Amino acid sequence: MYQLTSGDTIVRLSDNAYIPQAPGNRDYAEYQTWLSAGNTPLPAPPPPPPAPDYFTFWESLLQTSAYQSIRTQSASSLLMNTAATEFIALIGDAKMGRPIEPAIQLSILTVLSAGTFTEAELLEFQAALVAGHLDSIYTLEAPES
Amino acid sequence: MPIAINGSGTLTGLSVGGLENGIITPAELSTGAPSWDAQYNLTNVASINSGPLAGFRNAIINGNFDHWQRGASFTGSEYGADRWFHSRSGTTHTATRQAFTLGQTDVPGEPTYFCRTVVSSVAGAGNYAIALQAIEGVRAFAGQQATISFWAKADASKNIAIDCQQNFGTGGSPSSAVNAIGTVKKALTASWQKITHTFTITSVAGKTLGTDGNDSLALFIWFDAGSSFNARTDTLGQQSGTFDIAQVQVEAGPVATAFERRPIGTELALCERYYQVIDGRAGGYTVPGMTITYRIPFRTLMRATPTVVVTGQENTNTTGATMGAEGNGHANHVALGAVTGGFLTRAVGLFSAEL
């Protein structure tokens, strides 16, 4: 049995061999014979979900009015200032490849609860999560207790 | 009585008188071995001072079973010793590497290994167990006399069969394969003996090659053969047993010369045209999402773009270490950075471009 891939090779499932579509390759010739016998390979597996991209998230967030609101409120609110500082540090670690997901989730909720944000600003924050493929990991709403 | 020089510069066997005018040709001058044929080719030379003759006579690669890059025991229809394909259908077999005892004299030349095939025959017209090697290029010995020789024994008195098959490759409209070339059955005993067989390989005149460049001449050594293969095996029939072979050689001409021992590195290079193991490792500094890739030249160009099985993956601060082939000249090791910092990635590629 064989399976197609998203690339230009075919996988022979019995030994996970990657067979090139190359004339003269013995295994490719056997695959062609197998096809000629009326067999059909398995379709290519779906591509893996995009990896979390904290750089893109951060670049997107910096351009939003939501981020400017965080900065503004940090100047007058020690609670927001503390929450924002921790959030920035955690995202910094994540950009270096060491995301501490529970702490980041808690930090997001802490920032949002420490200040006031318009509906548009919350939508911008959510759009930044989507841009960084983080929307399946983090939420802007606290779970109902 | 032949005319000879007796070592003291004296001709013996010479009878003067009654000779006709003319010349004595080399072929007439010597009727024993060695001799010259009508084209003045020296024939019947088994060795030079008991040593090897000039090199690269043997068209079989790894005929001495020195190289086993894939392992040392095989049970499927699969490549085992380098370049040797152990094929079976119905019948089961186990092909293994076996070591000769140091200093043994049964098989000359102190070979290191031989190949043992233990066959458990299962009745069936289409069942068989074979060891075969495909020699690249169907032009090999075409229309010429060739001699196969090897050492063999069995667990008891048994027969084996030999035949050759010309494959004209794939792609386009190649001619159909021609088999049962030089079919012969040979008797084995429980002691090592040298098997030799001289036959003429079928001409390829009028044949059409495939366009994929994978035509070949294949040597088949049959251990077990159902009745469907009677024509190819001189009715070998079905049998279980243990079959040992060593020092396999196929060469041009009518004489089985001494087994050609090539330098072990040279023999490995010949094998690596068809199979290579590339162990790729890299280290350095990475960041998340960074693609780490580098090319590794194959030690020798492979016959075709190879199939690859990836094993031995290691990822330190990387993910997805893998390896692929770029044509027949390079392996390509790829990994993805996962964490900012130092990384180490490893992948082992088993590359096969067999016929």
Coordinates of C-alpha atoms in Angstrom, one line a residue:
Chain A
M1 CA 0.0 0.0 0.0
Y2 CA 1.2 3.5 -0.8
Q3 CA 0.2 7.0 0.3
L4 CA 0.7 10.2 -1.6
T5 CA 2.4 13.1 0.1
S6 CA 2.2 16.9 -0.2
G7 CA 5.6 16.8 -1.9
D8 CA 6.8 14.9 -4.9
T9 CA 7.4 11.5 -3.2
I10 CA 5.2 8.5 -2.5
V11 CA 5.3 6.7 0.8
R12 CA 5.4 2.9 0.8
L13 CA 3.6 2.2 4.0
S14 CA 5.2 -1.2 4.7
D15 CA 8.5 0.4 5.6
N16 CA 7.9 4.1 5.4
A17 CA 10.1 4.5 2.4
Y18 CA 9.9 7.7 0.5
I19 CA 9.9 6.9 -3.2
P20 CA 10.9 9.6 -5.7
Q21 CA 8.9 9.9 -8.9
A22 CA 12.1 9.2 -10.8
P23 CA 12.5 7.1 -14.0
G24 CA 14.8 4.2 -13.3
N25 CA 14.0 3.9 -9.6
R26 CA 13.0 0.3 -9.0
D27 CA 10.5 1.2 -6.3
Y28 CA 8.8 3.8 -8.5
A29 CA 8.5 1.2 -11.3
E30 CA 6.9 -1.2 -8.8
Y31 CA 4.5 1.6 -7.8
Q32 CA 3.6 2.2 -11.4
T33 CA 2.9 -1.5 -11.8
W34 CA 0.8 -1.4 -8.7
L35 CA -1.2 1.5 -10.1
S36 CA -1.6 -0.3 -13.4
A37 CA -3.2 -3.2 -11.6
G38 CA -6.1 -0.9 -10.6
N39 CA -4.9 0.0 -7.2
T40 CA -5.2 3.5 -5.7
P41 CA -2.9 5.1 -3.1
L42 CA -4.1 6.7 0.0
P43 CA -4.5 10.5 -0.3
A44 CA -1.9 12.7 1.2
P45 CA -2.5 13.4 4.9
P46 CA -3.8 16.8 5.7
P47 CA -1.1 19.3 6.4
P48 CA -0.3 19.8 10.0
P49 CA -1.9 22.9 11.7
P50 CA 0.4 25.9 11.4
A51 CA 2.8 26.2 14.3
P52 CA 2.3 28.9 16.9
D53 CA 4.1 32.0 15.7
Y54 CA 4.7 34.4 18.6
F55 CA 6.7 36.8 16.5
T56 CA 3.8 37.4 14.1
F57 CA 1.4 37.7 17.1
W58 CA 3.6 40.3 18.7
E59 CA 4.1 42.3 15.5
S60 CA 0.4 42.3 14.9
L61 CA -0.5 43.4 18.4
L62 CA 2.0 46.3 18.3
Q63 CA 0.1 47.8 15.4
T64 CA -3.3 47.8 17.2
S65 CA -5.0 50.4 19.2
A66 CA -5.5 47.7 21.8
Y67 CA -1.8 47.8 22.5
Q68 CA -1.8 51.6 22.7
S69 CA -4.6 51.3 25.2
I70 CA -2.5 48.9 27.3
R71 CA 0.4 51.4 27.2
T72 CA -1.8 54.3 28.1
Q73 CA -3.5 52.5 31.0
S74 CA -0.2 51.3 32.3
A75 CA 0.9 54.9 32.9
S76 CA -1.9 55.4 35.3
S77 CA -2.6 52.0 36.7
L78 CA 0.0 50.0 38.7
L79 CA -2.2 47.0 38.3
M80 CA -2.2 47.3 34.5
N81 CA 1.5 48.2 34.5
T82 CA 2.4 45.1 36.4
A83 CA 0.1 42.9 34.3
A84 CA 1.5 44.3 31.1
T85 CA 5.1 43.9 32.2
E86 CA 4.5 40.3 33.0
F87 CA 2.7 39.8 29.7
I88 CA 5.5 41.3 27.7
A89 CA 8.1 39.1 29.5
L90 CA 6.1 36.0 28.9
I91 CA 5.7 36.7 25.2
G92 CA 9.4 37.4 25.0
D93 CA 10.1 34.0 26.4
A94 CA 7.6 32.5 23.9
K95 CA 9.3 34.2 21.0
M96 CA 12.5 32.5 22.1
G97 CA 10.8 29.2 21.8
R98 CA 9.8 28.7 25.4
P99 CA 6.1 29.4 25.7
I100 CA 4.6 28.9 29.2
E101 CA 1.0 28.5 27.9
P102 CA -0.9 28.5 31.3
A103 CA 1.0 31.6 32.4
I104 CA 0.4 33.4 29.1
Q105 CA -3.3 32.6 29.3
L106 CA -3.5 33.9 32.8
S107 CA -1.5 37.0 31.9
I108 CA -3.9 37.8 29.0
L109 CA -6.9 37.6 31.3
T110 CA -5.1 39.6 33.9
V111 CA -4.3 42.4 31.4
L112 CA -7.9 42.5 30.1
S113 CA -9.4 42.6 33.6
A114 CA -6.9 45.2 34.8
G115 CA -8.2 47.8 32.4
T116 CA -11.1 48.7 30.1
F117 CA -11.1 47.9 26.4
T118 CA -13.6 48.7 23.7
E119 CA -15.2 46.0 21.6
A120 CA -13.0 47.0 18.7
E121 CA -9.9 46.8 20.7
L122 CA -10.8 43.3 21.9
L123 CA -11.4 42.3 18.2
E124 CA -8.0 43.6 17.4
F125 CA -6.4 41.5 20.2
Q126 CA -8.3 38.5 18.9
A127 CA -7.1 39.2 15.3
A128 CA -3.5 39.3 16.5
L129 CA -4.0 35.8 18.1
V130 CA -5.4 34.5 14.8
A131 CA -2.4 36.0 12.9
G132 CA 0.0 34.1 15.1
H133 CA -2.0 30.9 15.0
L134 CA -2.6 31.2 18.7
D135 CA -6.4 31.4 18.7
S136 CA -6.7 27.7 19.3
I137 CA -4.5 28.0 22.4
Y138 CA -5.6 31.2 24.1
T139 CA -8.9 32.9 24.8
L140 CA -9.9 36.4 25.8
E141 CA -12.7 35.3 28.0
A142 CA -12.3 33.9 31.4
P143 CA -13.9 30.5 31.8
E144 CA -17.2 30.5 33.7
S145 CA -16.8 29.4 37.2
Chain B
M1 CA 53.4 -36.2 -28.8
P2 CA 53.3 -32.4 -28.3
I3 CA 56.3 -30.3 -29.0
A4 CA 57.6 -28.8 -25.7
I5 CA 60.6 -27.0 -24.3
N6 CA 61.8 -29.0 -21.4
G7 CA 63.2 -26.2 -19.2
S8 CA 66.8 -26.6 -20.3
G9 CA 66.3 -25.0 -23.7
T10 CA 65.8 -28.3 -25.4
L11 CA 62.9 -29.1 -27.7
T12 CA 61.3 -32.5 -27.1
G13 CA 58.8 -34.4 -29.0
L14 CA 60.2 -33.1 -32.3
S15 CA 60.3 -35.5 -35.2
V16 CA 62.2 -34.2 -38.1
G17 CA 61.3 -35.4 -41.6
G18 CA 58.1 -35.6 -43.6
L19 CA 57.1 -32.1 -42.6
E20 CA 55.1 -30.0 -45.1
N21 CA 56.1 -26.5 -45.9
G22 CA 54.2 -23.8 -44.0
I23 CA 54.0 -22.3 -40.5
I24 CA 52.7 -23.6 -37.2
T25 CA 50.1 -21.4 -35.7
P26 CA 50.0 -20.7 -32.0
A27 CA 46.8 -22.7 -31.7
E28 CA 48.6 -25.7 -33.3
L29 CA 51.7 -25.1 -31.2
S30 CA 49.9 -25.6 -27.9
T31 CA 47.0 -27.9 -27.3
G32 CA 47.0 -27.8 -23.5
A33 CA 46.2 -25.1 -21.1
P34 CA 47.0 -22.2 -21.4
S35 CA 46.5 -21.8 -25.1
W36 CA 45.6 -19.2 -27.7
D37 CA 42.4 -19.2 -29.6
A38 CA 42.0 -18.4 -33.3
Q39 CA 42.0 -14.7 -32.5
Y40 CA 45.2 -15.1 -30.5
N41 CA 43.5 -14.6 -27.2
L42 CA 45.2 -16.4 -24.3
T43 CA 42.7 -18.8 -22.8
N44 CA 42.6 -21.4 -20.1
V45 CA 44.7 -19.3 -17.7
A46 CA 43.5 -20.1 -14.2
S47 CA 45.9 -17.8 -12.4
I48 CA 49.2 -16.1 -12.6
N49 CA 51.7 -17.7 -10.1
S50 CA 48.6 -18.8 -8.2
G51 CA 47.6 -15.2 -7.8
P52 CA 44.7 -13.2 -9.3
L53 CA 44.5 -12.3 -12.9
A54 CA 43.9 -8.8 -14.1
G55 CA 41.1 -7.0 -12.2
F56 CA 37.4 -6.4 -12.8
R57 CA 36.7 -9.6 -14.5
N58 CA 33.9 -10.4 -12.2
A59 CA 30.6 -8.7 -13.1
I60 CA 29.1 -9.7 -9.8
I61 CA 29.4 -7.1 -7.1
N62 CA 30.0 -8.3 -3.5
G63 CA 30.4 -11.8 -4.8
N64 CA 32.6 -12.4 -1.7
F65 CA 29.7 -11.4 0.6
D66 CA 32.0 -8.9 2.5
H67 CA 29.4 -6.1 2.7
W68 CA 26.1 -6.3 4.5
Q69 CA 25.0 -2.7 5.0
R70 CA 21.4 -3.6 5.6
G71 CA 22.0 -6.2 8.4
A72 CA 22.9 -9.8 8.7
S73 CA 19.6 -11.7 8.6
F74 CA 16.6 -11.5 6.2
T75 CA 13.4 -13.4 5.9
G76 CA 11.4 -11.5 3.3
S77 CA 11.7 -10.9 -0.4
E78 CA 14.3 -8.2 0.1
Y79 CA 17.8 -7.1 -0.4
G80 CA 20.2 -8.7 2.1
A81 CA 23.9 -8.8 1.5
D82 CA 24.8 -5.8 -0.6
R83 CA 23.5 -6.2 -4.2
W84 CA 21.9 -9.6 -3.4
F85 CA 18.2 -9.9 -3.5
H86 CA 16.6 -12.8 -1.6
S87 CA 13.3 -13.5 -3.3
R88 CA 10.6 -15.9 -2.3
S89 CA 7.0 -16.7 -2.9
G90 CA 5.0 -19.2 -0.8
T91 CA 8.1 -20.9 0.5
T92 CA 9.8 -19.2 3.4
H93 CA 13.5 -18.6 3.9
T94 CA 16.1 -17.0 6.1
A95 CA 19.2 -15.6 4.5
T96 CA 22.1 -14.9 6.9
R97 CA 25.7 -13.8 7.0
Q98 CA 28.0 -16.6 8.1
A99 CA 31.7 -16.3 9.0
F100 CA 34.3 -18.7 7.7
T101 CA 36.6 -20.2 10.3
L102 CA 39.9 -18.4 10.2
G103 CA 42.4 -20.6 8.4
Q104 CA 39.9 -22.9 6.8
T105 CA 41.0 -24.4 3.5
D106 CA 37.8 -25.7 2.1
V107 CA 37.2 -22.5 0.2
P108 CA 40.5 -21.0 -1.1
G109 CA 41.6 -17.4 -0.5
E110 CA 40.5 -17.0 3.1
P111 CA 37.1 -15.4 2.4
T112 CA 35.5 -13.8 5.5
Y113 CA 31.9 -14.6 4.9
F114 CA 29.5 -16.7 3.0
C115 CA 25.7 -16.5 2.6
R116 CA 23.5 -19.2 4.1
T117 CA 19.9 -19.6 3.0
V118 CA 17.7 -21.9 5.1
V119 CA 14.7 -22.8 3.0
S120 CA 11.4 -24.2 4.3
S121 CA 9.6 -25.3 1.1
V122 CA 5.9 -24.9 0.8
A123 CA 4.2 -26.9 -2.0
G124 CA 2.9 -24.8 -4.8
A125 CA 3.5 -24.6 -8.5
G126 CA 4.4 -20.9 -8.2
N127 CA 6.4 -21.1 -5.1
Y128 CA 10.1 -20.5 -5.0
A129 CA 13.2 -19.4 -3.1
I130 CA 16.0 -17.6 -4.9
A131 CA 19.2 -15.6 -4.4
L132 CA 19.7 -13.3 -7.3
Q133 CA 21.8 -10.4 -8.4
A134 CA 21.0 -8.0 -11.3
I135 CA 24.1 -6.9 -13.2
E136 CA 23.5 -3.3 -14.5
G137 CA 23.0 -3.2 -18.3
V138 CA 21.5 -5.9 -20.4
R139 CA 24.4 -5.6 -22.8
A140 CA 26.5 -7.5 -20.3
F141 CA 28.0 -10.6 -22.1
A142 CA 25.2 -10.4 -24.7
G143 CA 25.9 -12.8 -27.5
Q144 CA 29.1 -14.0 -25.7
Q145 CA 30.2 -17.0 -23.8
A146 CA 30.2 -16.5 -20.0
T147 CA 31.2 -18.6 -17.1
I148 CA 29.6 -18.5 -13.6
S149 CA 31.5 -20.0 -10.7
F150 CA 30.9 -20.2 -7.0
W151 CA 31.5 -22.4 -4.0
A152 CA 28.5 -24.1 -2.5
K153 CA 27.4 -26.8 -0.1
A154 CA 24.1 -27.9 1.4
D155 CA 23.0 -29.6 4.6
A156 CA 22.9 -32.9 2.6
S157 CA 23.0 -33.9 -1.0
K158 CA 20.7 -31.5 -2.8
N159 CA 20.4 -29.8 -6.2
I160 CA 20.3 -26.1 -7.0
A161 CA 19.6 -24.5 -10.4
I162 CA 21.1 -21.5 -12.2
D163 CA 19.7 -19.4 -14.9
C164 CA 20.0 -15.8 -16.2
Q165 CA 17.4 -13.3 -17.2
Q166 CA 17.8 -10.4 -19.5
N167 CA 15.6 -7.4 -18.5
F168 CA 15.1 -4.6 -20.9
G169 CA 14.0 -2.1 -18.4
T170 CA 11.0 0.2 -18.0
G171 CA 9.8 3.3 -19.8
G172 CA 8.7 3.4 -23.4
S173 CA 8.1 0.0 -25.0
P174 CA 10.9 -2.3 -23.9
S175 CA 11.2 -5.8 -25.1
S176 CA 9.9 -8.5 -22.8
A177 CA 12.4 -10.1 -20.4
V178 CA 14.2 -13.2 -21.7
N179 CA 14.8 -15.9 -19.1
A180 CA 16.0 -19.4 -18.9
I181 CA 19.3 -18.4 -20.3
G182 CA 22.0 -21.0 -19.5
T183 CA 19.6 -23.0 -17.3
V184 CA 21.4 -25.8 -15.5
K185 CA 21.0 -27.9 -12.4
K186 CA 23.9 -28.7 -10.2
A187 CA 24.4 -31.3 -7.5
L188 CA 25.6 -30.2 -4.0
T189 CA 26.9 -32.2 -1.2
A190 CA 27.5 -31.4 2.5
S191 CA 31.1 -30.4 1.6
W192 CA 32.2 -27.2 -0.2
Q193 CA 32.7 -27.6 -3.9
K194 CA 33.3 -25.2 -6.7
I195 CA 30.4 -25.0 -9.1
T196 CA 31.2 -23.9 -12.6
H197 CA 29.0 -23.4 -15.6
T198 CA 29.8 -22.0 -19.0
F199 CA 27.1 -20.9 -21.4
T200 CA 26.3 -18.4 -24.1
I201 CA 24.2 -15.3 -23.2
T202 CA 21.5 -14.5 -25.7
S203 CA 22.2 -11.8 -28.1
V204 CA 20.2 -8.6 -27.7
A205 CA 20.1 -7.8 -31.4
G206 CA 16.7 -6.7 -32.4
K207 CA 15.6 -5.9 -28.9
T208 CA 14.4 -2.6 -27.6
L209 CA 15.6 -1.0 -24.4
G210 CA 13.3 0.8 -22.0
T211 CA 13.9 4.6 -21.6
D212 CA 14.5 4.5 -17.8
G213 CA 18.0 3.2 -17.9
N214 CA 17.3 0.3 -15.6
D215 CA 18.0 -2.7 -17.9
S216 CA 20.0 -5.6 -16.5
L217 CA 21.2 -9.1 -16.7
A218 CA 20.2 -11.0 -13.6
L219 CA 21.8 -14.2 -12.2
F220 CA 19.4 -16.4 -10.4
I221 CA 20.4 -19.2 -8.0
W222 CA 17.4 -21.3 -7.3
F223 CA 17.1 -23.3 -4.1
D224 CA 13.4 -24.2 -4.4
A225 CA 11.2 -24.0 -7.4
G226 CA 7.6 -25.0 -8.1
S227 CA 6.7 -26.7 -11.3
S228 CA 5.9 -23.4 -13.0
F229 CA 9.6 -22.8 -13.1
N230 CA 10.7 -26.1 -14.5
A231 CA 11.9 -24.5 -17.8
R232 CA 14.1 -22.1 -15.9
T233 CA 15.4 -24.6 -13.4
D234 CA 15.9 -27.8 -15.3
T235 CA 13.0 -29.2 -13.2
L236 CA 14.8 -28.5 -9.9
G237 CA 11.6 -29.1 -8.0
Q238 CA 10.7 -28.2 -4.4
Q239 CA 13.0 -28.9 -1.4
S240 CA 13.8 -27.6 2.0
G241 CA 17.3 -27.4 3.2
T242 CA 20.3 -25.2 4.1
F243 CA 22.3 -23.8 1.2
D244 CA 25.6 -22.0 1.5
I245 CA 27.2 -20.1 -1.3
A246 CA 30.5 -18.1 -1.4
Q247 CA 32.7 -16.4 -3.9
V248 CA 30.2 -15.9 -6.7
Q249 CA 31.8 -14.8 -10.0
V250 CA 30.4 -14.3 -13.5
E251 CA 33.0 -13.5 -16.2
A252 CA 33.5 -13.6 -19.9
G253 CA 34.9 -16.6 -21.6
P254 CA 34.8 -20.4 -21.1
V255 CA 37.1 -20.7 -18.1
A256 CA 36.3 -20.2 -14.4
T257 CA 39.3 -18.3 -13.2
A258 CA 40.3 -17.9 -9.6
F259 CA 37.9 -15.7 -7.7
E260 CA 38.7 -12.0 -8.1
R261 CA 39.4 -10.4 -4.8
R262 CA 39.1 -6.6 -5.2
P263 CA 40.2 -4.2 -2.4
I264 CA 37.4 -4.0 0.2
G265 CA 37.0 -0.3 -0.2
T266 CA 36.7 -0.6 -3.9
E267 CA 34.0 -3.3 -3.5
L268 CA 32.1 -1.1 -1.0
A269 CA 32.2 1.8 -3.5
L270 CA 30.7 -0.5 -6.1
C271 CA 28.0 -1.5 -3.7
E272 CA 27.2 2.2 -2.8
R273 CA 26.2 3.0 -6.4
Y274 CA 23.1 1.0 -5.4
Y275 CA 22.8 1.5 -1.6
Q276 CA 24.2 4.0 0.8
V277 CA 23.7 4.9 4.5
I278 CA 24.1 8.6 5.2
D279 CA 24.3 9.6 8.9
G280 CA 23.6 13.4 8.9
R281 CA 24.3 15.4 12.0
A282 CA 24.4 19.2 12.4
G283 CA 24.7 21.6 15.3
G284 CA 24.6 25.3 15.7
Y285 CA 22.3 28.1 16.9
T286 CA 18.6 28.4 15.8
V287 CA 15.4 30.2 16.5
P288 CA 11.8 28.9 16.4
G289 CA 10.6 28.3 12.9
M290 CA 14.1 28.4 11.3
T291 CA 14.6 25.8 8.6
I292 CA 17.9 24.0 9.0
T293 CA 19.0 22.3 5.8
Y294 CA 22.2 21.1 4.3
R295 CA 23.3 18.9 1.5
I296 CA 25.5 15.9 1.9
P297 CA 27.2 14.5 -1.3
F298 CA 26.7 10.8 -1.8
R299 CA 30.0 9.0 -1.5
T300 CA 29.5 7.8 -5.0
L301 CA 26.9 8.9 -7.5
M302 CA 23.9 6.6 -7.2
R303 CA 22.5 4.7 -10.1
A304 CA 19.2 6.6 -10.0
T305 CA 17.4 9.0 -7.7
P306 CA 17.2 6.7 -4.7
T307 CA 14.3 5.7 -2.4
V308 CA 15.0 6.7 1.2
V309 CA 14.0 5.3 4.6
V310 CA 14.7 7.7 7.4
T311 CA 15.7 6.5 10.8
G312 CA 17.8 7.6 13.8
Q313 CA 16.1 11.0 14.1
E314 CA 17.3 13.1 17.0
N315 CA 16.1 16.6 17.8
T316 CA 17.6 18.9 20.4
N317 CA 15.8 22.2 20.2
T318 CA 14.6 21.2 16.7
T319 CA 11.7 19.3 15.3
G320 CA 11.0 17.1 12.3
A321 CA 14.6 16.0 11.5
T322 CA 14.4 14.1 8.2
M323 CA 16.4 13.3 5.1
G324 CA 15.7 13.1 1.4
A325 CA 17.5 12.8 -1.9
E326 CA 18.3 15.5 -4.4
G327 CA 18.7 13.5 -7.6
N328 CA 21.4 10.8 -7.5
G329 CA 24.1 13.1 -6.2
H330 CA 23.1 14.4 -2.8
A331 CA 21.3 13.7 0.4
N332 CA 19.4 16.6 2.0
H333 CA 19.1 16.8 5.8
V334 CA 16.3 19.1 7.0
A335 CA 15.0 20.1 10.5
L336 CA 13.0 23.0 12.0
G337 CA 14.3 25.1 14.8
A338 CA 12.0 24.9 17.8
V339 CA 13.7 27.0 20.5
T340 CA 16.1 29.9 20.4
G341 CA 19.5 28.5 21.4
G342 CA 22.0 25.8 20.5
F343 CA 20.6 22.8 18.5
L344 CA 21.6 19.4 17.5
T345 CA 19.8 17.5 14.8
R346 CA 20.4 14.0 13.3
A347 CA 18.8 11.8 10.7
V348 CA 20.0 8.7 9.1
G349 CA 19.0 8.0 5.5
L350 CA 19.0 4.5 4.0
F351 CA 19.2 5.3 0.3
S352 CA 18.4 2.6 -2.3
A353 CA 18.9 2.8 -6.0
E354 CA 18.9 -1.0 -6.7
L355 CA 17.9 -2.5 -10.0

